[in-house]
PDB file of C-alpha atoms and ligand atoms in Angstrom:
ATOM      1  CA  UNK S   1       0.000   0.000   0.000  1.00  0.00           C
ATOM      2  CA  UNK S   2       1.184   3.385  -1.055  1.00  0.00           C
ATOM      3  CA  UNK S   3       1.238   5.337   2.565  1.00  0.00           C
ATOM      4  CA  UNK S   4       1.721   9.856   1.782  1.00  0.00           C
ATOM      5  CA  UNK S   5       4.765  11.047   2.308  1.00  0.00           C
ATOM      6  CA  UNK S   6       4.978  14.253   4.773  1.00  0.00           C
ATOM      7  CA  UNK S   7       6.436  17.228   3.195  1.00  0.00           C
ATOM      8  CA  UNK S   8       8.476  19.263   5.874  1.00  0.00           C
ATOM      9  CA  UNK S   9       8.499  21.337   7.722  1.00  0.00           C
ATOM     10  CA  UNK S  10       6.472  19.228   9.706  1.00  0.00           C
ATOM     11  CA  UNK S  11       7.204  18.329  13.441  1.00  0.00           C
ATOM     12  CA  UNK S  12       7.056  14.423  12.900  1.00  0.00           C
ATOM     13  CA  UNK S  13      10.342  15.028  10.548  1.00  0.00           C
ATOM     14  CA  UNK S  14      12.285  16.611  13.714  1.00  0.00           C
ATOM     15  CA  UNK S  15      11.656  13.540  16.432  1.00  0.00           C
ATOM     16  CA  UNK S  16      14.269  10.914  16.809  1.00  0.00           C
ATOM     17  CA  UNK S  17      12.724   7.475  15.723  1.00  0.00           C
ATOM     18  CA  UNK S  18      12.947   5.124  17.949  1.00  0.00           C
ATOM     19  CA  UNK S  19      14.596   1.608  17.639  1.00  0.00           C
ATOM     20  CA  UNK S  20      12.776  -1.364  16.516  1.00  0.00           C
ATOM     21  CA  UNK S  21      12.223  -4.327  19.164  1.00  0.00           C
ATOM     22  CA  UNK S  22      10.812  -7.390  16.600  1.00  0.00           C
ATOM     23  CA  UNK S  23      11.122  -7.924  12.772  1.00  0.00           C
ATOM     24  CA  UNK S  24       8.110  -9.146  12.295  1.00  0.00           C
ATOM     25  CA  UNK S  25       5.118  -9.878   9.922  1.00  0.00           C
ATOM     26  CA  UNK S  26       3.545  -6.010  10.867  1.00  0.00           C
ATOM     27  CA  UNK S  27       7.313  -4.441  10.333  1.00  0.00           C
ATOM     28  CA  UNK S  28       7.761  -6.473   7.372  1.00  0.00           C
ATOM     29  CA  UNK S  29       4.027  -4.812   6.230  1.00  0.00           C
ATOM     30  CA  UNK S  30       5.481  -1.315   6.930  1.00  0.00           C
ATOM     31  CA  UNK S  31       8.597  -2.568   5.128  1.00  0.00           C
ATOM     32  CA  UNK S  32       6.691  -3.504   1.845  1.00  0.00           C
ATOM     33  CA  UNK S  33       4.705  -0.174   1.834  1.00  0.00           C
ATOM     34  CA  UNK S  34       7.720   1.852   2.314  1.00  0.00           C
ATOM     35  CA  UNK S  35       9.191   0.290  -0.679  1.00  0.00           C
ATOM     36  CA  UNK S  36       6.097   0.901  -2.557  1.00  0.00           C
ATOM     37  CA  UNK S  37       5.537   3.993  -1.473  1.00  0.00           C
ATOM     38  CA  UNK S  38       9.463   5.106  -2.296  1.00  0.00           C
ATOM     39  CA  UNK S  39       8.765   3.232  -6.054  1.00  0.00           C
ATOM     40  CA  UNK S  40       5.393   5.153  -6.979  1.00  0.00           C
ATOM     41  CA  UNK S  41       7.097   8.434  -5.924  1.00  0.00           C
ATOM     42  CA  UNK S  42       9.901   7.762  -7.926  1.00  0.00           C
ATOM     43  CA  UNK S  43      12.615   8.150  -4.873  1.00  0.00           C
ATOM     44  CA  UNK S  44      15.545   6.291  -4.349  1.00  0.00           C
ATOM     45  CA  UNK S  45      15.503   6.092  -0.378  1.00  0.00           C
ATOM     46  CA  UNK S  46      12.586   6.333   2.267  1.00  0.00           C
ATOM     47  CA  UNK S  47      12.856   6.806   5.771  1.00  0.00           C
ATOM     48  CA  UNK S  48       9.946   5.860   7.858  1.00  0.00           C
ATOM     49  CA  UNK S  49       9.322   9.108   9.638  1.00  0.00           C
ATOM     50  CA  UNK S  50       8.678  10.140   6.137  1.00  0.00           C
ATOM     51  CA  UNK S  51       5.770   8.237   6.525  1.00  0.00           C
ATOM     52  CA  UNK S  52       4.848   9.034  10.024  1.00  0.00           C
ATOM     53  CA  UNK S  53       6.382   6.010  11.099  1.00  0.00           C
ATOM     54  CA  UNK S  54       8.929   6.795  13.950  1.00  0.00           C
ATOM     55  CA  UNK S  55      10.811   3.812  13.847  1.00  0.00           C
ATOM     56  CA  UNK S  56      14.428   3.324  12.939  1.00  0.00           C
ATOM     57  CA  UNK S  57      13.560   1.849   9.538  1.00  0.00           C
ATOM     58  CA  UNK S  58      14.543   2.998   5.801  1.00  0.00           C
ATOM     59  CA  UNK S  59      14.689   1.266   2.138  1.00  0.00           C
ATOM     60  CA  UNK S  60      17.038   2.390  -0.488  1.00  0.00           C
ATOM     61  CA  UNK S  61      17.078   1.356  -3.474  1.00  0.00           C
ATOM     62  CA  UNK S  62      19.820   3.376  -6.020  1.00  0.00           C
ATOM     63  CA  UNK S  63      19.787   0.630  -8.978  1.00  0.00           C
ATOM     64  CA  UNK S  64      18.010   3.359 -11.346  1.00  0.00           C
ATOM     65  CA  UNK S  65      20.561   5.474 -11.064  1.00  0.00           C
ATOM     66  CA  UNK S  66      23.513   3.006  -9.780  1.00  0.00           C
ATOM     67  CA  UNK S  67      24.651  -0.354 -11.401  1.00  0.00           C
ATOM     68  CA  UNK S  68      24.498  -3.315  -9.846  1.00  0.00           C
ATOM     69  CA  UNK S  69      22.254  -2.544  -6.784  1.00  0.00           C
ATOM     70  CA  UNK S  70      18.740  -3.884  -5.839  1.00  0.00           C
ATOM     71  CA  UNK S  71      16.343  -3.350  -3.034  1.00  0.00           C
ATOM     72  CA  UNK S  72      17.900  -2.753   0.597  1.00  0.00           C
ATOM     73  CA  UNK S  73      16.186  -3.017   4.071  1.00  0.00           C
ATOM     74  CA  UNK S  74      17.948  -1.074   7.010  1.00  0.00           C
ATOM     75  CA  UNK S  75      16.305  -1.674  10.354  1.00  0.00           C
ATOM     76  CA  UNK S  76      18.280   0.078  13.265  1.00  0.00           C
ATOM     77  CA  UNK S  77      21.112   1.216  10.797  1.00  0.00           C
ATOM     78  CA  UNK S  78      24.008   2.566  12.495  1.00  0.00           C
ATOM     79  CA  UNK S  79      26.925   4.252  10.298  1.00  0.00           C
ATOM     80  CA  UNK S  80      30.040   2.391  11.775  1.00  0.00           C
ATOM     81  CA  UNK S  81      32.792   3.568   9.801  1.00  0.00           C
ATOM     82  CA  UNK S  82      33.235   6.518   7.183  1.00  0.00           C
ATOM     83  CA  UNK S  83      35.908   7.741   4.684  1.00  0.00           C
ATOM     84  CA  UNK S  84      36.798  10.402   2.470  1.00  0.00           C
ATOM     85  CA  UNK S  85      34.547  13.737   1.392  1.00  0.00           C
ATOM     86  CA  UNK S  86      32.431  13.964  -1.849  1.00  0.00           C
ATOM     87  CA  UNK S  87      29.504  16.547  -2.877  1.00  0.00           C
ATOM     88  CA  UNK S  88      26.041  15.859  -3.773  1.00  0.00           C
ATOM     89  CA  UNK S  89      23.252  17.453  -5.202  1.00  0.00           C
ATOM     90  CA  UNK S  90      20.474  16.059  -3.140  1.00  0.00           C
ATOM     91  CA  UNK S  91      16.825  16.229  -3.183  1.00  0.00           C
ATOM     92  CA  UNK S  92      14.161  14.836  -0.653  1.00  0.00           C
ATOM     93  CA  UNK S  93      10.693  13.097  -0.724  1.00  0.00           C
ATOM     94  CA  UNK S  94       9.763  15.452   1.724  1.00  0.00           C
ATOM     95  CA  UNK S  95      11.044  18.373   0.079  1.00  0.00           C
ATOM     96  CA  UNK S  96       9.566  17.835  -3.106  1.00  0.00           C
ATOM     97  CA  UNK S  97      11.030  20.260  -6.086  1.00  0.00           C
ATOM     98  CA  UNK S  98      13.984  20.955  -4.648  1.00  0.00           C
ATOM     99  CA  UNK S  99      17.737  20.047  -4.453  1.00  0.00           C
ATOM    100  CA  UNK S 100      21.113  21.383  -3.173  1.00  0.00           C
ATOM    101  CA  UNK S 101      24.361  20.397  -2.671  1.00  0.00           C
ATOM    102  CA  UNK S 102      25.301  18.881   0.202  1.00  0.00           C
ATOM    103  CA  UNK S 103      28.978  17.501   1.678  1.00  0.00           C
ATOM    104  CA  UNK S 104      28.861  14.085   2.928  1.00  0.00           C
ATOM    105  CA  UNK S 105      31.419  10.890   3.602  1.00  0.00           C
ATOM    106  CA  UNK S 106      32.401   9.605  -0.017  1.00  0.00           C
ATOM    107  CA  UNK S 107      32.294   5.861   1.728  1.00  0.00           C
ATOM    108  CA  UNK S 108      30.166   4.647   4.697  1.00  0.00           C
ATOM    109  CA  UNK S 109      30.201   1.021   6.735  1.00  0.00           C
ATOM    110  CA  UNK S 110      26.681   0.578   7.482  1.00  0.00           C
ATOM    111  CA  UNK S 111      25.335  -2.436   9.922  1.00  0.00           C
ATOM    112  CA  UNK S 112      21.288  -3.338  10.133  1.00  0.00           C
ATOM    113  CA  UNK S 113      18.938  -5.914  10.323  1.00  0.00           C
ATOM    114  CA  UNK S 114      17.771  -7.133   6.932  1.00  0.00           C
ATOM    115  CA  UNK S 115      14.003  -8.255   6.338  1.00  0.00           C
ATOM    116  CA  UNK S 116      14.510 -11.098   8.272  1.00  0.00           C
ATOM    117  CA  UNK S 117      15.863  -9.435  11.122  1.00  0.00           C
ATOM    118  CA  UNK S 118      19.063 -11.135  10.324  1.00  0.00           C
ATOM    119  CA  UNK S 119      22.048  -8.894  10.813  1.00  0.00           C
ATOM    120  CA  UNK S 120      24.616  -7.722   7.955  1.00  0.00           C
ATOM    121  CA  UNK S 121      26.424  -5.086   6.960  1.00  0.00           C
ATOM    122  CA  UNK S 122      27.326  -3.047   3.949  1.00  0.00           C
ATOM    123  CA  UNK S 123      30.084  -1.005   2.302  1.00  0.00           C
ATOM    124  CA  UNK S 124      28.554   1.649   0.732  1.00  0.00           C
ATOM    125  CA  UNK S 125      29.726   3.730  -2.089  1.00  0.00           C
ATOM    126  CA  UNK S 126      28.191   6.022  -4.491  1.00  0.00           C
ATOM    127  CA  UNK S 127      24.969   6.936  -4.683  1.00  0.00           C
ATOM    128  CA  UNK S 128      24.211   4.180  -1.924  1.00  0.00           C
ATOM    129  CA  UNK S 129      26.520   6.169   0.038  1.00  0.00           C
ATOM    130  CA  UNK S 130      24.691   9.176  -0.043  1.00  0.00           C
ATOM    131  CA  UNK S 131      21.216   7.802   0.207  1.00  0.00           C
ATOM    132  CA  UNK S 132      22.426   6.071   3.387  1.00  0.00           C
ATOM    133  CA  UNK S 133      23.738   9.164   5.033  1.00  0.00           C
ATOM    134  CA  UNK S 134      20.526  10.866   3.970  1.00  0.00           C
ATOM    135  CA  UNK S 135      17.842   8.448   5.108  1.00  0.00           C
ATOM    136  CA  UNK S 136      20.255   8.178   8.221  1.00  0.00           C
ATOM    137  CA  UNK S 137      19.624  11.907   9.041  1.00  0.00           C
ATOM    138  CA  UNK S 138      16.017  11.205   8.799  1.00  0.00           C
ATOM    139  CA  UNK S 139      15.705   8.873  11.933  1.00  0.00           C
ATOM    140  CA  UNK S 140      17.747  11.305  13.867  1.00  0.00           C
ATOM    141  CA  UNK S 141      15.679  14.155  12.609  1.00  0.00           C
ATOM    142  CA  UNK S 142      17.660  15.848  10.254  1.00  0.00           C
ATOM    143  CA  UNK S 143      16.993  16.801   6.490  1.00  0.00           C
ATOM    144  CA  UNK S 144      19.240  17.472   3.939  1.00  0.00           C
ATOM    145  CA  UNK S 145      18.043  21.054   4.285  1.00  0.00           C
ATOM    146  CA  UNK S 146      19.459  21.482   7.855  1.00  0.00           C
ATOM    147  CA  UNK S 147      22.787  20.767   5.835  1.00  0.00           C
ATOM    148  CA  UNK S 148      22.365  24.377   4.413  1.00  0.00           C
ATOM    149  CA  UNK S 149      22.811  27.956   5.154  1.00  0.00           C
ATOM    150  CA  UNK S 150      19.890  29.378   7.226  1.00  0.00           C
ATOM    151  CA  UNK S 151      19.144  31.076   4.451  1.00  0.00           C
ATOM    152  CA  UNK S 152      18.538  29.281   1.953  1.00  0.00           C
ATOM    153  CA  UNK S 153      16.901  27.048   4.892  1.00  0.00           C
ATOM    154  CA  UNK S 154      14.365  29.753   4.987  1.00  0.00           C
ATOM    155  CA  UNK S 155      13.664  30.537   1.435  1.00  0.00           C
ATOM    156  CA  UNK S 156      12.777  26.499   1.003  1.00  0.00           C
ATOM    157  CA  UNK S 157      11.077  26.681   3.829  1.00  0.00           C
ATOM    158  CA  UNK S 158       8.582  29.332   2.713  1.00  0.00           C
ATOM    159  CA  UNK S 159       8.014  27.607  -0.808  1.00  0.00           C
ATOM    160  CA  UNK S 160       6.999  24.571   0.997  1.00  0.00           C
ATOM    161  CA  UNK S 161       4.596  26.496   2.888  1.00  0.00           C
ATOM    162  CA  UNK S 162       3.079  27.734  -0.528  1.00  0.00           C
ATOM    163  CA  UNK S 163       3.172  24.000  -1.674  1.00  0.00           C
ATOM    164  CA  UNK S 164       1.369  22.628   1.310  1.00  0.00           C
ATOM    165  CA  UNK S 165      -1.196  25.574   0.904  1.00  0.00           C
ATOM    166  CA  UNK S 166      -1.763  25.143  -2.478  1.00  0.00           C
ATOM    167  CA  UNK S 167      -1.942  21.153  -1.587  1.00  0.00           C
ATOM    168  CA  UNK S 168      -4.766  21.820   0.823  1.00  0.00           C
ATOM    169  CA  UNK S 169      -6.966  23.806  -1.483  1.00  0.00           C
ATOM    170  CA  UNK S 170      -6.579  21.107  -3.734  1.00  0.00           C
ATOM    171  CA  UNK S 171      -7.971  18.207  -1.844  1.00  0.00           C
ATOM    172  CA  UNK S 172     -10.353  20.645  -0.157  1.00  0.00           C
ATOM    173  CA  UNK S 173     -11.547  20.955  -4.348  1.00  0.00           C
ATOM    174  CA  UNK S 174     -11.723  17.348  -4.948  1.00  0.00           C
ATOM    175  CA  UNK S 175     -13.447  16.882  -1.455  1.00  0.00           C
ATOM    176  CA  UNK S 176     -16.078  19.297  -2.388  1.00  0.00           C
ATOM    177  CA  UNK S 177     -16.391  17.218  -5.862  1.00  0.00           C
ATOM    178  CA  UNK S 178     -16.963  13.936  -4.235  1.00  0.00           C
ATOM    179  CA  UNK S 179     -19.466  15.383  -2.084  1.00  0.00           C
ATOM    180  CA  UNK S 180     -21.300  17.334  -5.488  1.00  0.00           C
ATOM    181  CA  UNK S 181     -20.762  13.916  -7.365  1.00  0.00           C
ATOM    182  CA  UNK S 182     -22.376  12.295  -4.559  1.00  0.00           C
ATOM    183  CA  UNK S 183     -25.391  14.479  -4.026  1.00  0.00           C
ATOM    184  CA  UNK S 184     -25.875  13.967  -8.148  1.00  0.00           C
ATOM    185  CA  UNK S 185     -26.043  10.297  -7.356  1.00  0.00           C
ATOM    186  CA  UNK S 186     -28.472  10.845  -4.854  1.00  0.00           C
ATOM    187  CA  UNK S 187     -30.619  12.520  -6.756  1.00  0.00           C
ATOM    188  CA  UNK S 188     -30.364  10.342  -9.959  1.00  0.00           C
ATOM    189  CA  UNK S 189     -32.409   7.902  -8.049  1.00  0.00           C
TER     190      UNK S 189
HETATM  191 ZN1  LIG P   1      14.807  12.689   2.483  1.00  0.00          ZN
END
């Protein structure tokens, strides 16, 4: 199932997720939608507080834009080693329409439970790198944008605002069209 993806600022984006206790059938649900979810929106990494989710949870998957990778489920990722500087221009589910560069570890040693909550871990590079740092950031509350000047913090900030606003109308439209549609139906009997 496709779950919506909060667009920040919203507060559920700034909490710290907190660790999952069980991979089970109901993780593995929330596991599946994610990856949905990230697929239909055309993203190549989803953190679950992106999804109102707080748990320490993400999917990445970089193969569109990376050879040789595939689906990958990170529950209670921790970064255990890094190396090296590269820059990225980065964009966010959350952020939709925008992108900025951003300075991150060119390598990263990452260690999770897979989907069978069977431990592994990965050495990231790449893309993958990036997408793990970034997804990262999201269970500790971070975006990409907190990466930036306060400026130009602010000035994304405000065109989400307009975004969310114009969202709002927008479903407030189609809401008023079910209702019409319905009251047609109604009266068509
Ligand atoms: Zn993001």
């Amino acid at each position: 199932m496709v779950r919506e993806i909060v667009i920040w600022p919203d507060p559920v984006l700034k909490e710290i997720a907190k660790p999952v206790e069980r991979v089970d059938d109901s993780l593995r649900r929330l596991l599946d939608d994610m990856a949905e979810t990230m697929y239909a929106a055309d993203g190549v990494g989803l953190a679950a507080p992106q999804v109102a989710v707080l748990k320490r949870v993400l999917v990445i998957d970089t193969s569109p834009r990376q050879e040789g990778q595939k689906l990958i489920h990170l529950v209670n990722p921790e970064i255990v080693k890094t190396e090296g500087i590269t820059t990225y221009t980065e964009g966010c589910l959350s952020i939709p329409g925008e992108a900025e560069d951003v300075e991150r570890a060119a390598k990263v040693w990452v260690r999770a439970l897979d989907y069978h909550g069977k431990p592994f871990e990965l050495e990231c590079d790449g893309l993958l790198a990036i997408a793990v740092q970034h997804e990262y950031d999201h269970l500790q509350g971070t975006l990409f944008v907190d990466h930036l000047s306060s400026l130009k913090r602010e000035l994304i900030r405000r065109r989400m605002k307009k975004l969310k606003v114009e969202q709002e109308a927008e479903r407030a439209e189609r809401k008023a069209e079910q209702v019409k549609g319905a009251k047609r139906h109604e009266s068509a009997l």
